[in-house]
Coordinates of C-alpha atoms in Angstrom, one line a residue:
M1 CA -20.4 -56.4 93.8
Y2 CA -23.0 -54.4 91.8
D3 CA -23.3 -54.1 88.1
A4 CA -23.7 -50.3 88.5
I5 CA -23.5 -47.7 91.2
I6 CA -25.4 -44.4 90.7
V7 CA -24.5 -41.3 92.8
G8 CA -27.5 -39.1 93.3
A9 CA -31.3 -39.6 93.6
G10 CA -32.6 -36.6 91.8
L11 CA -34.2 -36.5 88.4
S12 CA -31.2 -38.2 86.8
G13 CA -30.6 -40.8 89.4
L14 CA -34.2 -41.9 89.7
Y15 CA -34.5 -42.4 85.9
A16 CA -31.1 -44.1 85.6
L17 CA -32.1 -46.6 88.3
H18 CA -35.3 -47.3 86.5
R19 CA -33.6 -47.8 83.1
L20 CA -30.6 -49.9 84.4
R21 CA -32.8 -52.1 86.6
G22 CA -34.9 -52.7 83.4
L23 CA -31.8 -54.2 81.8
G24 CA -31.6 -56.8 84.6
L25 CA -28.6 -55.1 86.2
R26 CA -27.9 -55.1 90.0
V27 CA -27.9 -51.4 90.8
K28 CA -27.4 -49.3 94.0
V29 CA -28.0 -45.6 94.4
F30 CA -26.2 -43.5 97.0
E31 CA -27.9 -40.2 97.9
A32 CA -26.4 -37.6 100.4
G33 CA -29.8 -36.2 101.2
E34 CA -32.4 -37.7 103.6
G35 CA -34.9 -37.9 100.8
V36 CA -35.1 -38.3 97.0
G37 CA -35.4 -35.3 94.7
G38 CA -31.9 -33.9 94.3
T39 CA -32.1 -30.2 93.6
W40 CA -35.8 -30.2 94.7
H41 CA -34.9 -31.9 98.0
W42 CA -32.4 -29.2 98.9
N43 CA -33.7 -26.0 97.4
R44 CA -36.7 -25.1 99.6
Y45 CA -36.1 -21.3 99.9
P46 CA -39.2 -19.1 99.7
G47 CA -40.6 -18.9 96.1
A48 CA -38.4 -21.8 94.8
R49 CA -40.0 -22.7 91.5
C50 CA -39.0 -24.2 88.1
D51 CA -38.5 -22.0 85.1
V52 CA -39.7 -24.6 82.6
E53 CA -43.5 -25.3 82.4
S54 CA -44.6 -28.2 84.6
V55 CA -46.0 -30.2 81.7
D56 CA -42.6 -30.1 80.0
Y57 CA -40.5 -30.4 83.1
S58 CA -41.5 -34.0 83.7
Y59 CA -40.6 -37.5 82.6
S60 CA -41.7 -38.7 79.2
F61 CA -40.6 -42.4 79.5
S62 CA -44.0 -43.6 80.9
P63 CA -47.2 -42.6 79.1
E64 CA -49.2 -43.9 82.1
L65 CA -47.3 -41.5 84.4
E66 CA -48.0 -38.7 82.1
Q67 CA -51.7 -39.4 82.1
E68 CA -52.1 -40.0 85.9
W69 CA -50.2 -37.0 87.2
D70 CA -52.0 -33.7 87.4
W71 CA -49.8 -30.5 87.6
T72 CA -51.6 -27.7 89.4
E73 CA -49.6 -24.7 88.1
K74 CA -48.0 -23.4 84.9
Y75 CA -44.7 -23.3 86.7
P76 CA -44.5 -25.8 89.6
G77 CA -43.2 -24.8 93.0
Q78 CA -40.6 -26.9 94.9
P79 CA -43.2 -28.7 97.0
E80 CA -45.1 -29.9 93.9
I81 CA -42.0 -31.0 92.0
L82 CA -40.7 -32.9 95.1
A83 CA -44.1 -34.6 95.5
Y84 CA -43.9 -35.6 91.9
L85 CA -40.5 -37.1 92.3
E86 CA -41.5 -38.9 95.5
H87 CA -44.5 -40.3 93.5
V88 CA -42.2 -41.6 90.8
A89 CA -39.9 -43.2 93.4
D90 CA -42.9 -45.0 94.9
R91 CA -44.8 -45.8 91.6
F92 CA -41.7 -47.6 90.1
D93 CA -40.6 -49.1 93.4
L94 CA -37.2 -47.4 93.3
R95 CA -36.6 -46.8 97.0
R96 CA -35.5 -50.3 97.8
D97 CA -32.3 -49.7 95.8
I98 CA -31.6 -46.2 97.2
L99 CA -29.4 -45.6 100.2
L100 CA -30.4 -42.2 101.6
G101 CA -28.2 -40.0 103.9
T102 CA -25.1 -41.5 102.4
R103 CA -22.5 -39.2 100.8
V104 CA -20.0 -40.6 98.4
V105 CA -16.6 -39.1 99.0
A106 CA -14.3 -41.2 96.8
A107 CA -14.3 -43.6 93.8
R108 CA -11.3 -45.4 92.4
F109 CA -11.1 -47.6 89.3
D110 CA -9.0 -50.8 89.3
G111 CA -10.7 -53.0 86.8
G112 CA -14.0 -52.0 88.4
W113 CA -15.2 -49.1 90.5
H114 CA -14.8 -49.0 94.3
V115 CA -16.8 -46.3 95.9
T116 CA -16.2 -45.0 99.4
T117 CA -18.8 -43.2 101.6
E118 CA -18.1 -40.6 104.3
T119 CA -18.6 -43.3 106.9
G120 CA -15.8 -45.4 105.4
E121 CA -18.0 -48.1 103.7
R122 CA -16.5 -49.4 100.4
V123 CA -18.8 -50.8 97.7
G124 CA -17.8 -52.1 94.3
A125 CA -19.4 -52.1 90.9
R126 CA -18.5 -52.6 87.2
Y127 CA -19.9 -49.2 86.1
L128 CA -20.2 -45.8 87.9
V129 CA -22.9 -43.3 86.9
M130 CA -22.5 -39.8 88.4
A131 CA -26.0 -38.3 88.5
T132 CA -25.0 -35.6 90.8
G133 CA -26.6 -32.6 89.1
C134 CA -25.3 -29.4 87.6
L135 CA -26.4 -27.1 90.4
S136 CA -26.0 -29.0 93.6
V137 CA -22.8 -27.7 95.4
P138 CA -23.5 -24.2 96.9
K139 CA -20.8 -21.6 96.7
P140 CA -19.2 -20.9 100.1
V141 CA -19.8 -17.4 101.5
E142 CA -16.9 -15.2 100.3
V143 CA -17.4 -12.3 102.7
D144 CA -15.2 -11.9 105.7
G145 CA -16.7 -11.9 109.2
L146 CA -19.6 -14.3 108.9
A147 CA -18.6 -16.0 112.2
N148 CA -19.1 -12.7 114.0
F149 CA -22.7 -12.3 112.9
R150 CA -25.0 -12.6 115.9
G151 CA -28.2 -13.1 113.8
E152 CA -29.2 -16.1 111.8
W153 CA -28.0 -16.7 108.2
H154 CA -29.0 -19.2 105.5
H155 CA -28.0 -20.2 101.9
T156 CA -30.8 -20.6 99.5
G157 CA -29.2 -23.9 98.3
R158 CA -29.3 -25.4 101.8
W159 CA -32.6 -24.1 103.2
P160 CA -33.9 -25.4 106.5
H161 CA -36.6 -27.9 105.9
E162 CA -38.7 -26.5 108.6
G163 CA -38.7 -23.1 106.9
V164 CA -37.6 -19.6 108.2
D165 CA -39.9 -17.0 109.9
F166 CA -39.0 -13.5 108.7
T167 CA -41.9 -11.8 110.5
G168 CA -40.9 -8.3 111.6
R169 CA -37.2 -9.0 111.0
R170 CA -34.6 -6.8 109.3
V171 CA -33.5 -9.1 106.5
G172 CA -30.6 -8.8 104.1
V173 CA -30.4 -10.8 100.8
V174 CA -27.1 -11.0 99.1
G175 CA -27.4 -12.0 95.4
T176 CA -29.9 -11.4 92.6
G177 CA -29.6 -14.5 90.5
S178 CA -32.4 -16.9 90.1
S179 CA -32.9 -17.9 93.7
G180 CA -32.6 -14.2 94.8
I181 CA -35.2 -13.1 92.2
Q182 CA -37.6 -15.8 93.2
S183 CA -37.2 -15.4 97.0
I184 CA -37.0 -11.6 97.3
P185 CA -40.7 -10.9 96.6
V186 CA -41.8 -13.6 99.0
I187 CA -39.4 -12.5 101.8
A188 CA -40.5 -8.9 101.4
E189 CA -44.1 -9.8 102.1
Q190 CA -43.1 -11.0 105.6
A191 CA -40.0 -9.1 106.6
G192 CA -40.1 -5.9 108.7
H193 CA -37.6 -4.4 106.3
L194 CA -35.7 -6.1 103.4
T195 CA -32.3 -4.8 102.1
V196 CA -31.2 -6.3 98.8
F197 CA -27.4 -6.3 98.1
Q198 CA -27.0 -6.5 94.4
R199 CA -23.6 -6.8 92.6
T200 CA -24.9 -7.8 89.1
P201 CA -28.4 -7.0 87.8
N202 CA -30.1 -9.8 86.0
F203 CA -32.5 -9.9 83.1
S204 CA -35.8 -11.3 84.3
L205 CA -39.2 -11.8 82.6
P206 CA -42.6 -12.1 84.1
A207 CA -43.7 -15.8 84.5
Y208 CA -47.4 -15.1 84.4
N209 CA -47.7 -18.1 86.6
G210 CA -51.1 -19.4 87.7
P211 CA -53.3 -22.5 88.1
L212 CA -53.5 -24.9 85.2
A213 CA -57.1 -25.1 84.0
P214 CA -58.6 -28.6 83.7
E215 CA -59.1 -28.1 80.0
T216 CA -55.4 -27.1 79.6
R217 CA -54.3 -30.3 81.3
R218 CA -56.7 -32.4 79.2
A219 CA -55.4 -30.8 75.9
V220 CA -51.7 -31.4 76.9
K221 CA -52.4 -35.0 77.8
A222 CA -54.2 -35.6 74.6
A223 CA -51.2 -34.4 72.5
Y224 CA -48.3 -35.3 74.8
G225 CA -46.6 -37.5 72.3
L226 CA -46.4 -34.7 69.7
R227 CA -45.4 -32.2 72.4
R228 CA -42.5 -34.3 73.5
S229 CA -41.4 -35.0 70.0
L230 CA -41.4 -31.3 69.2
A231 CA -39.4 -30.5 72.4
R232 CA -36.7 -33.0 71.3
Q233 CA -36.3 -31.3 67.9
T234 CA -35.7 -27.9 69.3
H235 CA -32.6 -26.1 70.4
S236 CA -33.7 -25.8 74.0
G237 CA -35.8 -28.8 74.7
I238 CA -38.8 -26.5 75.2
P239 CA -41.6 -27.0 72.6
A240 CA -41.8 -24.0 70.4
E241 CA -41.9 -23.1 66.7
P242 CA -38.3 -22.3 65.5
A243 CA -37.5 -18.7 64.5
V244 CA -36.9 -18.1 60.8
Q245 CA -35.7 -14.5 60.6
S246 CA -32.9 -12.3 61.9
A247 CA -34.0 -9.5 64.3
L248 CA -32.3 -7.1 62.0
E249 CA -34.3 -8.2 58.9
V250 CA -37.6 -6.6 60.2
G251 CA -38.6 -3.1 61.1
H252 CA -38.6 -1.6 64.5
E253 CA -42.4 -1.8 65.1
E254 CA -42.6 -5.4 63.9
R255 CA -39.7 -6.4 66.2
L256 CA -41.3 -4.7 69.2
A257 CA -44.6 -6.5 68.5
R258 CA -42.8 -9.8 68.4
Y259 CA -41.0 -9.1 71.6
Q260 CA -44.2 -8.0 73.3
A261 CA -45.8 -11.3 72.3
G262 CA -42.8 -13.2 73.7
W263 CA -43.0 -11.1 76.9
E264 CA -46.7 -11.9 77.4
R265 CA -46.1 -15.6 76.8
G266 CA -44.1 -15.8 80.1
S267 CA -41.5 -18.2 78.9
L268 CA -37.7 -18.5 78.8
V269 CA -37.8 -18.8 75.0
G270 CA -40.6 -16.2 74.5
I271 CA -38.2 -13.5 73.5
L272 CA -34.9 -15.4 73.0
G273 CA -36.6 -17.7 70.5
A274 CA -38.2 -14.9 68.6
Y275 CA -35.3 -14.5 66.1
T276 CA -32.5 -16.6 64.8
D277 CA -29.6 -14.4 65.8
L278 CA -30.2 -13.1 69.3
L279 CA -27.4 -15.2 70.8
I280 CA -24.9 -14.8 67.9
D281 CA -25.1 -11.2 66.9
R282 CA -24.6 -8.3 69.3
A283 CA -26.6 -5.8 67.3
A284 CA -29.5 -8.1 67.2
N285 CA -29.2 -9.0 70.9
D286 CA -29.1 -5.2 71.8
T287 CA -32.7 -4.9 70.4
A288 CA -34.0 -7.5 72.7
A289 CA -31.9 -6.3 75.7
E290 CA -33.2 -2.8 75.4
F291 CA -36.8 -4.0 75.1
V292 CA -36.4 -5.9 78.4
R293 CA -34.7 -2.9 80.0
S294 CA -37.6 -0.7 78.9
K295 CA -39.9 -3.1 80.7
I296 CA -37.8 -2.8 83.9
R297 CA -38.2 1.0 83.7
E298 CA -41.9 0.6 83.4
R299 CA -42.1 -1.7 86.4
V300 CA -39.8 0.2 88.8
E301 CA -41.0 3.6 89.9
D302 CA -37.7 5.1 91.1
P303 CA -35.5 5.9 88.1
A304 CA -32.2 5.3 89.9
D305 CA -33.4 1.9 91.2
A306 CA -34.6 1.1 87.7
E307 CA -31.2 1.9 86.2
S308 CA -29.4 -0.1 88.9
L309 CA -31.7 -3.1 88.2
S310 CA -31.1 -2.9 84.4
P311 CA -28.3 -5.2 83.2
R312 CA -25.8 -3.5 80.8
D313 CA -22.7 -5.7 81.4
H314 CA -23.8 -8.8 79.5
P315 CA -25.9 -9.6 76.4
F316 CA -29.5 -10.7 77.1
G317 CA -29.6 -14.5 77.5
T318 CA -25.9 -15.1 78.0
K319 CA -26.7 -15.6 81.7
R320 CA -29.8 -17.8 82.1
P321 CA -32.7 -15.4 82.1
C322 CA -35.0 -15.5 85.1
L323 CA -38.8 -15.8 85.3
D324 CA -40.3 -13.8 88.2
S325 CA -43.5 -13.1 90.0
G326 CA -43.4 -9.4 90.9
Y327 CA -39.7 -9.1 91.4
F328 CA -39.1 -5.6 90.0
E329 CA -42.3 -4.3 91.6
T330 CA -40.9 -5.3 95.0
F331 CA -38.5 -2.4 94.8
N332 CA -41.5 0.0 94.8
R333 CA -42.2 -1.0 98.4
D334 CA -41.3 1.5 101.2
D335 CA -39.8 -1.4 103.3
V336 CA -37.4 -2.6 100.6
T337 CA -34.0 -1.0 100.0
L338 CA -31.7 -1.7 97.0
V339 CA -27.9 -1.4 97.6
D340 CA -25.6 -1.5 94.6
V341 CA -22.5 -3.3 95.9
R342 CA -20.8 -2.9 92.6
E343 CA -20.6 0.8 93.4
D344 CA -20.0 0.3 97.1
P345 CA -18.7 -3.3 97.7
I346 CA -19.4 -5.4 100.8
A347 CA -16.4 -5.1 103.1
E348 CA -17.3 -7.4 105.9
I349 CA -20.1 -9.0 107.9
T350 CA -20.2 -7.6 111.4
A351 CA -21.8 -8.8 114.7
K352 CA -24.9 -6.6 113.9
G353 CA -25.1 -6.9 110.1
L354 CA -23.1 -5.8 107.1
R355 CA -20.6 -3.0 106.3
T356 CA -19.7 -1.7 102.9
A357 CA -16.3 -0.3 101.8
G358 CA -17.8 3.1 101.7
G359 CA -18.5 2.9 105.4
S360 CA -22.3 2.3 105.3
E361 CA -23.6 -0.1 107.9
Y362 CA -26.7 -2.1 107.7
E363 CA -28.2 -3.6 110.9
L364 CA -29.8 -7.0 110.2
D365 CA -31.4 -9.8 112.1
T366 CA -31.2 -12.4 109.2
L367 CA -28.9 -12.8 106.3
V368 CA -29.8 -14.8 103.2
F369 CA -27.1 -15.7 100.7
A370 CA -28.5 -16.3 97.3
T371 CA -25.0 -16.6 95.8
G372 CA -25.4 -19.6 93.6
F373 CA -23.4 -22.8 93.0
D374 CA -20.2 -24.2 91.8
A375 CA -21.9 -25.2 88.6
M376 CA -21.6 -28.2 86.4
T377 CA -18.2 -29.4 87.7
G378 CA -18.6 -28.8 91.5
A379 CA -20.5 -32.0 92.4
L380 CA -18.1 -34.1 90.3
T381 CA -14.8 -32.7 91.6
A382 CA -16.2 -32.7 95.2
V383 CA -15.8 -36.5 95.0
D384 CA -12.2 -37.8 94.8
I385 CA -12.7 -39.7 91.6
R386 CA -9.5 -41.5 90.4
G387 CA -9.2 -43.3 87.1
A388 CA -7.2 -46.1 85.6
H389 CA -3.8 -44.5 86.4
G390 CA -4.6 -43.1 89.8
R391 CA -5.0 -39.5 88.6
S392 CA -7.9 -37.6 90.0
L393 CA -10.7 -36.0 87.9
R394 CA -10.0 -32.9 89.9
E395 CA -6.4 -32.7 88.8
T396 CA -7.4 -33.7 85.2
W397 CA -9.8 -30.8 85.0
E398 CA -7.5 -28.2 86.6
A399 CA -7.5 -26.1 83.4
G400 CA -11.2 -26.7 82.8
P401 CA -13.4 -29.8 82.1
R402 CA -12.6 -32.1 79.1
T403 CA -15.1 -34.7 78.2
Y404 CA -16.4 -36.7 75.3
L405 CA -20.0 -35.8 74.6
G406 CA -20.3 -34.6 78.2
L407 CA -20.9 -38.3 79.0
A408 CA -17.4 -39.7 79.6
A409 CA -13.8 -38.7 80.2
A410 CA -10.5 -40.3 78.9
G411 CA -8.6 -42.1 81.6
F412 CA -11.8 -43.0 83.5
P413 CA -13.1 -46.3 82.2
N414 CA -16.7 -47.3 82.8
L415 CA -17.5 -43.8 84.2
F416 CA -20.5 -42.0 82.9
T417 CA -21.6 -38.4 83.8
V418 CA -25.3 -37.4 83.3
T419 CA -25.6 -33.9 81.8
G420 CA -21.9 -33.3 82.4
P421 CA -19.8 -30.4 81.0
G422 CA -19.7 -30.6 77.3
S423 CA -23.4 -31.4 76.9
P424 CA -26.4 -29.1 76.5
S425 CA -27.6 -29.6 80.0
V426 CA -28.0 -26.2 81.7
L427 CA -28.8 -24.5 78.3
S428 CA -31.8 -26.8 78.0
N429 CA -34.9 -28.2 79.6
M430 CA -33.0 -30.4 82.0
V431 CA -35.5 -33.3 81.9
V432 CA -35.2 -33.7 78.1
S433 CA -31.4 -33.7 78.4
I434 CA -31.5 -36.1 81.4
E435 CA -33.7 -38.6 79.6
Q436 CA -31.6 -38.5 76.5
H437 CA -28.3 -39.0 78.5
V438 CA -29.7 -41.9 80.6
D439 CA -31.2 -43.6 77.6
W440 CA -27.9 -43.4 75.8
I441 CA -26.0 -44.8 78.8
A442 CA -28.5 -47.6 79.2
D443 CA -28.3 -48.6 75.6
C444 CA -24.5 -48.5 75.8
L445 CA -24.4 -50.8 78.8
A446 CA -26.8 -53.2 77.0
F447 CA -24.4 -53.2 74.1
L448 CA -21.3 -53.7 76.3
E449 CA -22.6 -56.8 78.1
G450 CA -20.1 -56.3 80.9
R451 CA -17.2 -55.1 78.8
T452 CA -15.0 -52.1 79.6
I453 CA -15.5 -48.8 77.7
E454 CA -13.3 -45.6 77.8
A455 CA -13.4 -42.4 75.8
T456 CA -10.2 -42.1 73.7
A457 CA -8.0 -39.0 74.3
A458 CA -8.3 -38.1 70.6
A459 CA -12.1 -38.2 70.7
Q460 CA -12.2 -36.2 73.9
E461 CA -9.9 -33.5 72.4
A462 CA -11.9 -33.3 69.3
W463 CA -15.2 -32.9 71.2
T464 CA -13.7 -30.4 73.6
A465 CA -12.5 -28.3 70.7
H466 CA -15.9 -28.6 69.1
V467 CA -17.6 -27.4 72.3
R468 CA -15.2 -24.5 72.5
E469 CA -15.7 -23.6 68.8
V470 CA -19.4 -23.6 69.0
G471 CA -19.5 -21.6 72.2
A472 CA -17.1 -19.0 70.7
A473 CA -19.5 -18.5 67.8
T474 CA -22.1 -17.3 70.3
L475 CA -22.3 -14.3 72.7
Y476 CA -22.2 -16.6 75.7
P477 CA -18.5 -16.0 76.5
A478 CA -19.2 -12.2 76.6
A479 CA -20.8 -12.7 80.1
D480 CA -19.0 -13.4 83.4
S481 CA -21.5 -16.2 84.1
W482 CA -21.5 -19.5 86.0
Y483 CA -21.6 -21.1 82.5
M484 CA -18.0 -19.8 82.3
G485 CA -17.1 -20.7 85.9
A486 CA -16.7 -16.9 86.5
N487 CA -18.7 -16.9 89.8
V488 CA -16.2 -19.1 91.6
P489 CA -12.8 -17.5 92.5
G490 CA -9.9 -19.4 90.9
K491 CA -12.1 -21.6 88.7
P492 CA -10.9 -21.7 85.1
R493 CA -12.8 -19.5 82.7
V494 CA -14.1 -22.1 80.2
F495 CA -17.5 -22.1 78.6
M496 CA -18.8 -25.5 79.9
P497 CA -22.1 -26.4 78.3
Y498 CA -22.5 -27.4 74.6
A499 CA -24.3 -24.6 72.7
G500 CA -25.2 -26.6 69.6
G501 CA -28.6 -27.4 71.0
V502 CA -30.6 -30.4 72.1
A503 CA -31.6 -31.7 68.6
L504 CA -28.1 -31.5 67.1
Y505 CA -26.5 -33.0 70.1
R506 CA -28.9 -35.9 70.1
R507 CA -28.1 -36.7 66.5
L508 CA -24.4 -36.6 67.2
C509 CA -24.8 -39.0 70.2
D510 CA -26.9 -41.3 68.1
E511 CA -24.3 -41.4 65.3
V512 CA -21.6 -42.3 67.8
A513 CA -23.7 -45.2 69.0
A514 CA -24.7 -46.3 65.5
K515 CA -21.0 -46.5 64.6
G516 CA -20.2 -49.0 67.4
Y517 CA -19.5 -46.3 69.9
E518 CA -17.0 -44.4 67.8
G519 CA -14.5 -42.5 69.8
F520 CA -14.5 -45.1 72.6
A521 CA -12.1 -48.0 73.2
I522 CA -14.0 -51.2 74.2
T523 CA -12.1 -54.1 75.8
G524 CA -12.9 -57.4 77.5

């Protein structure tokens, strides 16, 4: 019998193990993958890279770790992030408490938590921490006929660890979200011909990625404490000076200059953080959206392709913007074809490739599905989690997720979710949010000293209403995004993350703890 079981050995699970072990608790981590790293163990597709700068997308809990690790690029690629997480696992001797290659399929509470793995093993613990990640369950392919395809196919979220050779092959990529935008330029360099099947164009900004100069690394390390503090005080968890003006308070030329500076910064917040109202006022947002569309027109030579690649169905930033390295320029190549499947939808996958509703047929040797994930809830509902009264989390969330602070759910005692729905999570620098969540959970367990804790129904309803109210005050619900569950057929359309920002959310969580964990019932 353990004090705590943690599911997942990615960024969340590794830090949770370190913190809970530091409390003197007996902890066991179950990880489905054959290695640590979570997202960065699985997502090995060509061009896989983080969209938060390396020096910020890293743990802050150990000053020694900060000083000894040298990031090589502005935006780290998957191999470097995985190497970092493997280093963390080794440096803090975490592996001895992690069971790899072990998928948890069920968990039931009956005074304590009993976890069942896919091999039938049952393990008990007082507390259960779900560190399963927000983007870890790939969406199934939704096109008929895949079994008929005679070529090879892959999903970006479950990429072969040995890699894929595209040399001279006719490749089709379905999807132009983040993984598509990152992989398409790299695949195009190798493929004989690349056909991109796009349903929804995405806003993307140039990353301006490159090596980190030694003097840059030294300067960051010398001021790391201040940099981390600034990040925690922002809305996004990315260090930046806060905006102080509306986009509509300044003249056209001043606004363009500000957007140009943000564009050249190569950052998620370079343009979105330029003014106070870009995510709450459609007229203000339109100024930024049109600026980015003008840049797409500059980068894409064919006017028809440029228009197809220019998003007009959602406000800028209401789907997570992408950072790219030569994405739009890829469509200037003679060996790359763009197919707009909103105008001519994919009808089926055939033995030789893909056919559209309009009758066009594309012969392909390899298909790549960059079609995303069942975000935020998918990894939680994939496990048959049953609370105090036997009701499953899956059933409880049939109409959409309901949590208290994104950390706990009424009816599920001693269960904690790291960066769950109802927290800033995917709207933020995930590492900042992960550390804040894990620290809050660890402090809570130290306070409990083995007692039982459960979110009250009233607190959960109040928080869920607050999350909904804050989200409704923004432009986010105007987009059919995975934030809303809109990418998964049949999933409730509910805005899942908390849009109040990292700094406000931290204050609210701290207030709950300071008031003796207000909104929770503690027994035992």
